[in-house]
XYZ file of C-alpha atoms in Angstrom:
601
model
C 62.900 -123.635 63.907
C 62.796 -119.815 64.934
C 64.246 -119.272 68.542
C 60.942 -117.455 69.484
C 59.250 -120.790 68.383
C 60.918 -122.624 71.057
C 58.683 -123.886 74.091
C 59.074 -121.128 76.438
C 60.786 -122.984 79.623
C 63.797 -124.043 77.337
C 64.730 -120.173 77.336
C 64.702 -120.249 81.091
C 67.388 -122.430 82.704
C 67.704 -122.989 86.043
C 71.600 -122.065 87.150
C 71.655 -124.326 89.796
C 69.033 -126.947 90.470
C 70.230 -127.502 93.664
C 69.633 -124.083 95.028
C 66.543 -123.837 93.275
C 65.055 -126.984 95.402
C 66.546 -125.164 98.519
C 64.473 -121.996 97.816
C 61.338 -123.784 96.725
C 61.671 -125.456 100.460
C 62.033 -121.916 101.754
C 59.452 -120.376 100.207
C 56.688 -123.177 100.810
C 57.977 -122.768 104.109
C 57.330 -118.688 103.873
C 54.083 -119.476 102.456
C 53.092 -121.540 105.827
C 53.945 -118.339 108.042
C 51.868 -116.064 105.496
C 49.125 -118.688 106.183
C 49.501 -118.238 109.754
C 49.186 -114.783 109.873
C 46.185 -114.595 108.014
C 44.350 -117.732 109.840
C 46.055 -116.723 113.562
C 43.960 -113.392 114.016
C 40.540 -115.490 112.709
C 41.212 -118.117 115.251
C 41.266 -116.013 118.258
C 38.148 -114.349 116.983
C 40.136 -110.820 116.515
C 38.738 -110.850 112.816
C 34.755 -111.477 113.805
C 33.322 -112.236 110.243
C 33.872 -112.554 106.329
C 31.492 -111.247 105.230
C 30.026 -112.161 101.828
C 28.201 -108.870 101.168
C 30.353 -107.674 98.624
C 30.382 -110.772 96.600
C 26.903 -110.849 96.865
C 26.734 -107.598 95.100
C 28.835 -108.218 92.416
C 27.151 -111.473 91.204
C 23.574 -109.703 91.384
C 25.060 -107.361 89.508
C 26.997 -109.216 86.841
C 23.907 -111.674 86.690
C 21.672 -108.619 85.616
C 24.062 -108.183 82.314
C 24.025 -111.980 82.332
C 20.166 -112.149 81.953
C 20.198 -109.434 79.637
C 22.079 -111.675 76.808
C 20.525 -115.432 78.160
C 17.255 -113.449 77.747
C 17.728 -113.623 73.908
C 19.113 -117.108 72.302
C 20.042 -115.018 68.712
C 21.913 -112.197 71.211
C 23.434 -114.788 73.221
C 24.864 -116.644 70.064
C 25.773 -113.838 68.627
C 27.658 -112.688 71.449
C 29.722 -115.562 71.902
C 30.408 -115.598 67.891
C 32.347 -112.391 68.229
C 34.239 -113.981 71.130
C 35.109 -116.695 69.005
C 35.740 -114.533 65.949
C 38.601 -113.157 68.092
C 40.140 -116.574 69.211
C 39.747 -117.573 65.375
C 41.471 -114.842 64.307
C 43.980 -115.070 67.377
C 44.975 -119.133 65.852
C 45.210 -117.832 62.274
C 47.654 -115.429 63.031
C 49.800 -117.727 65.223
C 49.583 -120.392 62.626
C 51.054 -117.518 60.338
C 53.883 -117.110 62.635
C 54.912 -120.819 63.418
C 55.213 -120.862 59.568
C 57.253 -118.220 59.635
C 54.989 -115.658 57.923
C 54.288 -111.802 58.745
C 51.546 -111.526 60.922
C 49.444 -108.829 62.402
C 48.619 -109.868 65.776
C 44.639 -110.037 66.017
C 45.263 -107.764 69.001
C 47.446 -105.201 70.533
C 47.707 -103.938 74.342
C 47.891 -99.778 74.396
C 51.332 -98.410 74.536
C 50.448 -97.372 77.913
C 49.622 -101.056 79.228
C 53.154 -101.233 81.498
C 52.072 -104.914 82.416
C 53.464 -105.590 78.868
C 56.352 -104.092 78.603
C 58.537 -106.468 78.693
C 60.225 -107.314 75.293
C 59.038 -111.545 75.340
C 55.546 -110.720 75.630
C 55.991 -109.886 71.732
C 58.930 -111.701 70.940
C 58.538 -114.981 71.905
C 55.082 -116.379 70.901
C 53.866 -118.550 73.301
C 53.567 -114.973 75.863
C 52.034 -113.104 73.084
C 49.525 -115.511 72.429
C 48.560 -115.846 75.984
C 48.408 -112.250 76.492
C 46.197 -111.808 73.206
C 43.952 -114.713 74.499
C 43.803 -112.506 77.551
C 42.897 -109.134 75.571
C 40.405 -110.305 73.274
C 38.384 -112.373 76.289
C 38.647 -108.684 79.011
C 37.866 -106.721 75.821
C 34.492 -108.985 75.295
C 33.784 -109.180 78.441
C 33.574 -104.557 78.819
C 31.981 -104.875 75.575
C 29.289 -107.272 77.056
C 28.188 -104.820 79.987
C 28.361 -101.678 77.472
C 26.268 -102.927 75.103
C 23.881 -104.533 77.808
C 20.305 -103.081 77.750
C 17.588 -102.244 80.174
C 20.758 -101.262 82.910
C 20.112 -98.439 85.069
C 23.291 -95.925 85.048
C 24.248 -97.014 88.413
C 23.981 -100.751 87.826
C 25.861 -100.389 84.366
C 28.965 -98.306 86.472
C 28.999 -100.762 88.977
C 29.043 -103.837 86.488
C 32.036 -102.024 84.652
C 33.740 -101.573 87.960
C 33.500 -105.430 88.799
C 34.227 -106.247 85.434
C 37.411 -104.419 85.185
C 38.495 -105.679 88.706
C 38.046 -108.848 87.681
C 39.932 -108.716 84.670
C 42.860 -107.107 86.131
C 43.075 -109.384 89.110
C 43.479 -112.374 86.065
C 45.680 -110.919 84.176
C 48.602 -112.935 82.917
C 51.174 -110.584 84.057
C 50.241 -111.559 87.855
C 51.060 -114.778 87.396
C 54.586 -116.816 87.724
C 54.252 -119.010 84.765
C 52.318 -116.820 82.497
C 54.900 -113.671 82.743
C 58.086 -113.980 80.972
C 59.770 -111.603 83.505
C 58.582 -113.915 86.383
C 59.801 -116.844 84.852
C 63.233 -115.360 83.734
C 63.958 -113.574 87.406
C 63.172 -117.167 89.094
C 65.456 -119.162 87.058
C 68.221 -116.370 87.260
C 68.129 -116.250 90.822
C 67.255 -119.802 91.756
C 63.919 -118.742 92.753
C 65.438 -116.449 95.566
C 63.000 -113.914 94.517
C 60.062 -116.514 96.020
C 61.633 -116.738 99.421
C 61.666 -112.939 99.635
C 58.321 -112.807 97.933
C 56.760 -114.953 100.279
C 58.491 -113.337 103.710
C 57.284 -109.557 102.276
C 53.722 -111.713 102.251
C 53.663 -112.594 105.364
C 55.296 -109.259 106.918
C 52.560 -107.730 105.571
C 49.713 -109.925 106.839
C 51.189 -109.269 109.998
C 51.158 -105.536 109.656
C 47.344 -105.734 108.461
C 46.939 -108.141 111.389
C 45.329 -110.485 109.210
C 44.254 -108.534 106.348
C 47.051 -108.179 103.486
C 48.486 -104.390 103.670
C 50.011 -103.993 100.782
C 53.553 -101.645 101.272
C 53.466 -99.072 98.485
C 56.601 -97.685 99.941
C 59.469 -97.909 102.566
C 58.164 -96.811 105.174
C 61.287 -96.939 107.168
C 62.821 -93.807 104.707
C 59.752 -91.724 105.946
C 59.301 -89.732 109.612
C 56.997 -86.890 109.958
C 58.596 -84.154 111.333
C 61.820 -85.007 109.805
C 61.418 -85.693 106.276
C 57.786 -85.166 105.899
C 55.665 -82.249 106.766
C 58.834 -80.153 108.056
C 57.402 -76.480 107.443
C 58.220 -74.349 110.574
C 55.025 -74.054 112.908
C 53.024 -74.175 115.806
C 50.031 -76.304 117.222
C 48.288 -73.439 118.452
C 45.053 -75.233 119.310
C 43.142 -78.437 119.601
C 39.694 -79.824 120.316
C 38.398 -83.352 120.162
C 37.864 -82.640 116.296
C 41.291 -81.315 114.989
C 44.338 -79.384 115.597
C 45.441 -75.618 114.165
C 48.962 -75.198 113.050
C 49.935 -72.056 112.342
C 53.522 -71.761 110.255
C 55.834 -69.223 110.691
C 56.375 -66.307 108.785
C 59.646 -66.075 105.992
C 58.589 -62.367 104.550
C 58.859 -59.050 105.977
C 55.293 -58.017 105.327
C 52.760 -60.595 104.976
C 49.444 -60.394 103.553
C 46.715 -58.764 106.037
C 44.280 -61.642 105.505
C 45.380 -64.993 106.777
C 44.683 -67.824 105.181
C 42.624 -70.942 106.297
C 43.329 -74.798 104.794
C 40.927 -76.971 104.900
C 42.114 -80.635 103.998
C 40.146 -83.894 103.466
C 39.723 -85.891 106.515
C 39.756 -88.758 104.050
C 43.658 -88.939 104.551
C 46.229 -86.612 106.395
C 47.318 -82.850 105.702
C 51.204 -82.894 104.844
C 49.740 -84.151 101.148
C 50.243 -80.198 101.092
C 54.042 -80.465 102.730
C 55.129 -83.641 101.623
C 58.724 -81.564 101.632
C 60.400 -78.351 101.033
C 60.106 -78.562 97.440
C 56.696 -79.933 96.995
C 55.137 -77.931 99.628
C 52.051 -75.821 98.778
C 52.183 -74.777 102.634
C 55.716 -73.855 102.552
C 55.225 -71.755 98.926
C 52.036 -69.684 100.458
C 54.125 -68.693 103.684
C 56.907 -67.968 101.302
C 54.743 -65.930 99.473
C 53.753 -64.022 102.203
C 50.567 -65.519 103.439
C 49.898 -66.058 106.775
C 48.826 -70.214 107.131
C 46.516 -71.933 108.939
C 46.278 -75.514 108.460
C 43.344 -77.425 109.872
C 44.908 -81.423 111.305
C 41.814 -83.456 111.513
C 42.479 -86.229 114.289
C 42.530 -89.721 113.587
C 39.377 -90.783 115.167
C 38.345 -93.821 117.065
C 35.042 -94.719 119.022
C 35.098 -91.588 120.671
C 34.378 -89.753 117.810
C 31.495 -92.180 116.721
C 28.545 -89.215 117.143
C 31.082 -86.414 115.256
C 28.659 -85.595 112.153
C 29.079 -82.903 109.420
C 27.922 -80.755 111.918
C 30.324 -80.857 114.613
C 33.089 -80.645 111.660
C 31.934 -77.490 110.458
C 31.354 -76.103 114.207
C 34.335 -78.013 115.865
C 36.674 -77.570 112.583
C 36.490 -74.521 110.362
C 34.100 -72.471 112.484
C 36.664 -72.604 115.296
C 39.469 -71.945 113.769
C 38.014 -68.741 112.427
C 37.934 -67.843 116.191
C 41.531 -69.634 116.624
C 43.124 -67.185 113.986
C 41.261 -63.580 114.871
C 42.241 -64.367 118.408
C 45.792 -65.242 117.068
C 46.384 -61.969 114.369
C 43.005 -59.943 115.138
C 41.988 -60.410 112.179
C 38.628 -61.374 111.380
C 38.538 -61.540 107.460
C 40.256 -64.729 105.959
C 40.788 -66.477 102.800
C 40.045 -70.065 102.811
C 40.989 -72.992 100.666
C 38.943 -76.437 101.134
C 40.891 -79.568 99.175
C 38.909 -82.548 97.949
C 35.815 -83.008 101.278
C 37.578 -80.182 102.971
C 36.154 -78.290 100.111
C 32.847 -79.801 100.489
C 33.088 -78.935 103.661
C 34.179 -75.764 103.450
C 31.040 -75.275 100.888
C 28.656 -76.210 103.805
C 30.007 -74.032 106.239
C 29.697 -70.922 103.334
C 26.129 -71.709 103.066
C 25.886 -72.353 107.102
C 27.265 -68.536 106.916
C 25.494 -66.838 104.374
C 22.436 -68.287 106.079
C 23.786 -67.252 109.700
C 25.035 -63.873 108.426
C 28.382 -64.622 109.213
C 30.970 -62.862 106.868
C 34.280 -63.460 107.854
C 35.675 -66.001 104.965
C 35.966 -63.710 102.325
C 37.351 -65.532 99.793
C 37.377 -69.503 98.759
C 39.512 -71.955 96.728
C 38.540 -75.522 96.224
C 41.052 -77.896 94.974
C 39.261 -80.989 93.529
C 36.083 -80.233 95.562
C 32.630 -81.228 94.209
C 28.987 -79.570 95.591
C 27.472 -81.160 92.890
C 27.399 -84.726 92.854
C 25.436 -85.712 89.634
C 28.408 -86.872 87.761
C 30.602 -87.873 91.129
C 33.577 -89.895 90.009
C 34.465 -93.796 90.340
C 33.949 -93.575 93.939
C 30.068 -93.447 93.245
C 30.537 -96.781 92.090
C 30.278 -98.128 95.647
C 27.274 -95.899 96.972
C 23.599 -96.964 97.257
C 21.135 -97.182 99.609
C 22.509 -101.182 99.852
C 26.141 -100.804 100.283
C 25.208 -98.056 102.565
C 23.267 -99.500 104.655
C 25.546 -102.635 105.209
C 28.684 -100.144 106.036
C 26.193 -98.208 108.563
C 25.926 -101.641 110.035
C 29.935 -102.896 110.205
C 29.833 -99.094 111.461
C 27.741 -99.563 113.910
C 30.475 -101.749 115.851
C 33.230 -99.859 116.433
C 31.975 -96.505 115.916
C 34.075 -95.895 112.830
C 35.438 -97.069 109.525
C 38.990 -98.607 109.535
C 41.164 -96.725 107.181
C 41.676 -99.818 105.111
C 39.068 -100.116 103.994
C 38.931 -96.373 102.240
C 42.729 -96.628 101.239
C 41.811 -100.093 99.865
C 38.263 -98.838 97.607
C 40.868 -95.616 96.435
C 43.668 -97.568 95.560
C 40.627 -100.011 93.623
C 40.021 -97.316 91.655
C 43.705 -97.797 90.072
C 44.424 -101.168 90.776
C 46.539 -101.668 87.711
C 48.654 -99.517 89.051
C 48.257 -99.249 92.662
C 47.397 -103.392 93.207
C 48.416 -105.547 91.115
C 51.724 -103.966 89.639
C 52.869 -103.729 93.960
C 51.471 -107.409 93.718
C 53.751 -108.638 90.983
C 57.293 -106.303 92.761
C 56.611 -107.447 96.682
C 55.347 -110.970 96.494
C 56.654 -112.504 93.078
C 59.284 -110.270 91.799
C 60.710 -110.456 96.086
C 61.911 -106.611 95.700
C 61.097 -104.027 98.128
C 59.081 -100.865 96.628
C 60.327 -97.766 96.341
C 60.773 -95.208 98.979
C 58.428 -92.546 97.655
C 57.013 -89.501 99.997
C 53.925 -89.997 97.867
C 53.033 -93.257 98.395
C 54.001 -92.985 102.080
C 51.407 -90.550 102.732
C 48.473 -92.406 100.020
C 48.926 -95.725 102.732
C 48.800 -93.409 105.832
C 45.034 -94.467 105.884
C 42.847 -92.229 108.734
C 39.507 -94.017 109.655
C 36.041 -92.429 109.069
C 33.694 -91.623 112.117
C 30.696 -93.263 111.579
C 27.900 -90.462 112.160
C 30.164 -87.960 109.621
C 30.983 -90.569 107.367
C 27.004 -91.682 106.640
C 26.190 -88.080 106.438
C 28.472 -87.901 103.823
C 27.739 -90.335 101.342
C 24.011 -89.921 101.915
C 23.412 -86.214 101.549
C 25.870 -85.888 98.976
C 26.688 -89.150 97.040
C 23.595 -90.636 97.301
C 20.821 -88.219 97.518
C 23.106 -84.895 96.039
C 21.678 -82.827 98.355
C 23.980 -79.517 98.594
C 23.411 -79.024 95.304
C 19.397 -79.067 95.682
C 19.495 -76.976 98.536
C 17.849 -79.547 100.926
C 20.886 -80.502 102.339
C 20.206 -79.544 106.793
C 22.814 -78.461 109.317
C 22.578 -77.192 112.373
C 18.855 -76.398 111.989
C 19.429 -74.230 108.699
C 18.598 -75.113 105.346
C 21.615 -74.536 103.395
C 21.303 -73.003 100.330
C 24.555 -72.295 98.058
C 23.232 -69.763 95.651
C 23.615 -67.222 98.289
C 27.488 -67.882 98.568
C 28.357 -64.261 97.023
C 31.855 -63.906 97.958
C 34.697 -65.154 95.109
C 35.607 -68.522 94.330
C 38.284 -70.005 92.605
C 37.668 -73.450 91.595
C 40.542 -75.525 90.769
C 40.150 -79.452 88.767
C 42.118 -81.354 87.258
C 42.001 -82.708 83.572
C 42.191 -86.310 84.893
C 40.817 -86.746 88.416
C 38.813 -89.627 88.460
C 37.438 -88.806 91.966
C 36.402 -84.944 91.460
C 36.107 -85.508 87.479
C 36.391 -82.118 85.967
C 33.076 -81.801 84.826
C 31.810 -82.549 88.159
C 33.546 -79.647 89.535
C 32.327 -77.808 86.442
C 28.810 -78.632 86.998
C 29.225 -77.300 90.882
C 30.585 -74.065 90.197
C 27.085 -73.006 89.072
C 25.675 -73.366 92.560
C 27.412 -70.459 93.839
C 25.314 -66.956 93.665
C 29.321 -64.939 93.604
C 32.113 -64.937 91.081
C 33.438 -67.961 90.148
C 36.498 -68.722 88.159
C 37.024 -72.373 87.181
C 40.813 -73.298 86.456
C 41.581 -76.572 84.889
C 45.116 -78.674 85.739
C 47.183 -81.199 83.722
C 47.274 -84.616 85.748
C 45.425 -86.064 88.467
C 43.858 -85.487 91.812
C 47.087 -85.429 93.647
C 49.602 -84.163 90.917
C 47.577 -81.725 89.744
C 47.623 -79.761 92.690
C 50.494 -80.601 94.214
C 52.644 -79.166 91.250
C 55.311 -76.676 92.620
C 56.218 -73.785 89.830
C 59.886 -75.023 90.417
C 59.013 -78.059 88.635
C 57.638 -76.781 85.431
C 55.317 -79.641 84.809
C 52.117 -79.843 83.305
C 49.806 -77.393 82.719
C 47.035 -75.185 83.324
C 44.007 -73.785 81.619
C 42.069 -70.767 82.230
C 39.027 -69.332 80.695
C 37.007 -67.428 83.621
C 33.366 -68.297 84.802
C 32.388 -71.969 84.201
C 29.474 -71.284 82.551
C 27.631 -73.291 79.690
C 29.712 -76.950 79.347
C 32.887 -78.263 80.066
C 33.626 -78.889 76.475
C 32.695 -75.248 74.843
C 34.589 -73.684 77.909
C 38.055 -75.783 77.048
C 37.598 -74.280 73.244
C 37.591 -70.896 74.373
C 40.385 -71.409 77.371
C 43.892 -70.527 77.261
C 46.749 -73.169 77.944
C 49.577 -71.850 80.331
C 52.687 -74.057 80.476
C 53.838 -75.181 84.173
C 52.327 -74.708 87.836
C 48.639 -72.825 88.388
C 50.101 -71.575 91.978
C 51.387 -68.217 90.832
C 47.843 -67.893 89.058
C 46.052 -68.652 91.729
C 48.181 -66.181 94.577
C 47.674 -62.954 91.825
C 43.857 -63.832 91.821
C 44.147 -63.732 95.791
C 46.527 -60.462 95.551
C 43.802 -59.016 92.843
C 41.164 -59.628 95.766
C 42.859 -57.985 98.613
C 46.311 -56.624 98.476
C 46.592 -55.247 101.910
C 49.791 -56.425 104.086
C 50.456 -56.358 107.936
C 53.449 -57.204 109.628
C 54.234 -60.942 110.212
C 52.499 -62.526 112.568
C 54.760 -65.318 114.294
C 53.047 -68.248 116.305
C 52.455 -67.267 120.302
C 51.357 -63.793 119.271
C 48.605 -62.385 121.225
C 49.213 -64.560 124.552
C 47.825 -67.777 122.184
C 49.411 -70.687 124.072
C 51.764 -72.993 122.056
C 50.523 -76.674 122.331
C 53.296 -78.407 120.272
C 55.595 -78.043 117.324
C 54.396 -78.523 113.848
C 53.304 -80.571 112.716
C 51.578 -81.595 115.646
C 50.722 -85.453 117.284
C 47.031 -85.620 115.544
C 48.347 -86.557 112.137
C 51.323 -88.945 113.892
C 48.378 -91.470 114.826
C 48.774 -94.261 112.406
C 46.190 -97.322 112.230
């Protein structure tokens, strides 16, 4: 008989029994203390509630698609005939190979799928045929809420959401006897891999103080201020909303407008100056802008009542003071990233409307006005879901940061779940020390007044876009937004989606020039020229659809940066003298980059 026929455990011998029983003790003891941590913080009432909301949601969901087939005895048959079609076809094939025959599998996982990389999971049968069992039944399953009738378009995203959740959460890679690397790690090392697996488990229960915080990273190889966010500036002012760093100049003559960041509140700032190399921040003051960086804080109950409103007054419109008063200038060029940008869209409207003139021009990184075809985030927004986090809100006055880090990193969870799932906890190794990841677990929380704002006047009822959307007793309306925009997304952002940002640049009344990026909603903008990775495409106005403007764009090999600061230079090309931080009699606070973005949950 074929090796590859062999029952699987006979390829995996344990080197030393004796050891192995040793570790088995140690990690069923390792398992008790993860227990512990999880039950402790329950016990003493420091964790209030389950709640069962979300589960709720997901089986009134799933049990709409359900009805939809049990409605119909010839659909419902039918449906589970091409389920069994698959398995049939699955046994056939395997019978093939335990005969020793050619066989085409009755399924294959994409060449992307890393959970199946590993050589066994086609070589030795037993893992391929659990992994094809696993294939055919997830590929059924998305096939069953895509073919589904009588679904609204919300109820249909949500039920593809759950359903691919669910069927990466029982896939056979996150399991110890179902994975061939698993298996062949814990016999090679005794099952020393376990006992670590189990101690990273409970560490991080701990850390989550009851809720499992997953460590993406090292965070021990990471310390802003030293290794992260190390740009050369000054905390020049601060309010109960934010901090404004101004960086230091590094050219002679600097450009006479300043410019003004914007970042998303949804997470911290150095995601522009993760470090020397990667840093958009650095690059523009090397370039011989003059930067601004807005640090939201990291709020807590005292920020409850902080709405869009006191954002746009407390935030952007005061740093526009904070900078004339710091290089008399009053004209600026602003960038807004992600719901900075959205932001930063408000307070353009807020200003046309108020006659206020001094941003002159705007770039949005991944920013969307238009919410109409709003990424995978929309997935969790309706007037239900809302209305229960308004409520958990309601509480504490905000919105831990877990729970945001936790729906992004849901939006990957392949990649950003289950694959840290299988390294911490079964494979025992520590992850990687990566700047990235350091910064995507930094979670910020949400105050609760801003944060209902948001997803009901934009995610929910899409009103910027409609010109209803109200602040500070104006009706905003972005059409009169005249002044030049350059509006930067990226080919495969699944939270700004490209046509999203497509579809907003029509709101504007001015100029807008719509730039598309190779990669994601991170690497697509944080892509230094020194690099040379990627791509960019431009093709000027976004007008008509996504898909006719791509056929007439032009494809430019590496970073968009140097694009981007020649359409600033094309806009104004006046230079001043450098302004350092201090200038003017402003009054230095702290050193860059400041103690707002140092408060970790």
């Amino acid at each position: 008989m074929a090796d590859d026929r062999q029952h699987p455990m006979l390829q995996y011998i344990i080197n030393n029994p004796e050891a192995f029983a040793q570790n088995l003790a140690k990690t069923l003891e390792n398992a008790g203390k993860a227990l512990a941590a999880y039950i402790e913080p329950r016990e003493q009432g420091k964790i209030t509630h389950e709640s069962t909301d979300e589960l709720t949601g997901v089986v009134k969901t799933l049990a709409q698609v359900g009805e939809y087939w049990a409605s119909d005895p010839q659909r419902a048959l039918e449906a589970q005939g091409r389920l069994w079609s698959g398995y049939i076809d699955l046994w056939n094939s395997s019978l093939k190979r335990m005969m020793g025959e050619q066989s085409e599998p009755a399924v294959k996982a994409p060449v992307t799928d890393k959970r199946f990389a590993d050589p066994d999971w086609e070589n030795n049968q037993y893992f391929d045929f659990v992994k094809q069992i696993y294939l055919i039944t997830s590929q059924w399953a998305e096939e069953m809420v895509h073919e589904a009738q009588g679904l609204d378009e919300h109820t249909r995203h949500k039920a593809e959401f759950y359903v691919t959740q669910i069927s990466n959460a029982l896939s056979p890679s996150n399991f110890l006897l179902t994975n061939p690397e698993l298996l062949r790690l814990t016999m090679e090392s005794n099952g020393e891999n376990l006992v670590k697996g189990m101690e990273h488990l409970a560490e991080d229960l701990k850390t989550g103080k009851g809720e499992l915080k997953i460590r993406q990273t090292d965070p021990s190889k990471f310390k802003l201020g030293e290794n992260l966010g190390t740009t050369k500036g000054k905390v020049i002012a601060q309010n109960d909303v934010c901090q404004v760093i101004q960086y230091d100049p590094t050219t002679d003559t600097v450009l006479k407008r300043p410019l003004m960041i914007v970042p998303p509140w949804i997470n911290k700032f150095y995601i522009l100056d993760l470090n020397p190399e990667k840093s958009f921040i650095k690059w523009a003051v090397d370039q011989g802008h003059t930067v601004f960086v807005i640090s939201w804080v990291n709020p807590d109950e005292r920020q409850a009542q902080k709405s869009f409103e006191h954002y746009m007054k407390e935030g952007i419109l005061n740093t526009l003071d904070v900078i004339k008063r710091a290089t008399r200038q009053e004209e600026v060029n602003a960038i807004g990233y992600c719901v900075g940008g959205t932001l930063l869209a408000v307070t353009l409207a807020y200003m046309a409307q108020t006659g206020d003139d001094r941003i002159k021009t705007a770039t949005f990184f991944t920013t969307q006005v238009d919410f109409t075809y709003a990424g995978d985030l929309k997935v969790f927004v309706d007037e239900e879901q809302i209305s229960i986090l308004e409520k958990r809100m309601a509480e504490s006055g905000y919105l831990d940061g877990s729970k945001m880090s936790s729906a992004f990193n849901m939006l990957r969870s392949n990649d950003l779940i289950w694959s840290y799932v299988v390294n911490n906890y079964l494979k025992g190794k520590e992850p990687f020390p990566f700047d990235l990841l350091y910064w995507n677990s930094d979670s910020t929380r949400m105050p609760a007044a801003n944060h209902s704002f948001y997803l009901r006047n934009c995610y929910l009822d899409n009103k910027l876009s409609k010109g209803e959307m109200e602040i500070g007793g104006e009706t905003l309306d972005l059409s009169r937004v005249k002044i030049p925009i350059f509006n930067l997304a990226t080919r495969e952002d699944h939270i700004a989606p490209p046509k999203s940002v497509f579809l907003g640049s029509g709101c504007f009344g001015g100029p807008v020039e719509y730039v598309l990026s190779g990669s994601g909603h991170i690497a697509g903008v944080v892509n230094p020229p020194v690099k040379n990775k990627y791509q960019y495409w431009t093709g000027g106005e976004a007008r008509g659809t996504l898909e006719n403007w791509l056929k007439n764009a032009k494809e430019h090999p590496g970073s968009w940066w140097p694009y981007w600061d020649e359409w600033i230079r094309k806009n104004d090309p006046a230079e001043a003298k450098p302004r350092k931080p201090g200038a003017n009699r402003v009054k230095i606070l702290d050193d860059a980059p400041g103690s707002y973005v140092m408060n970790r949950i």
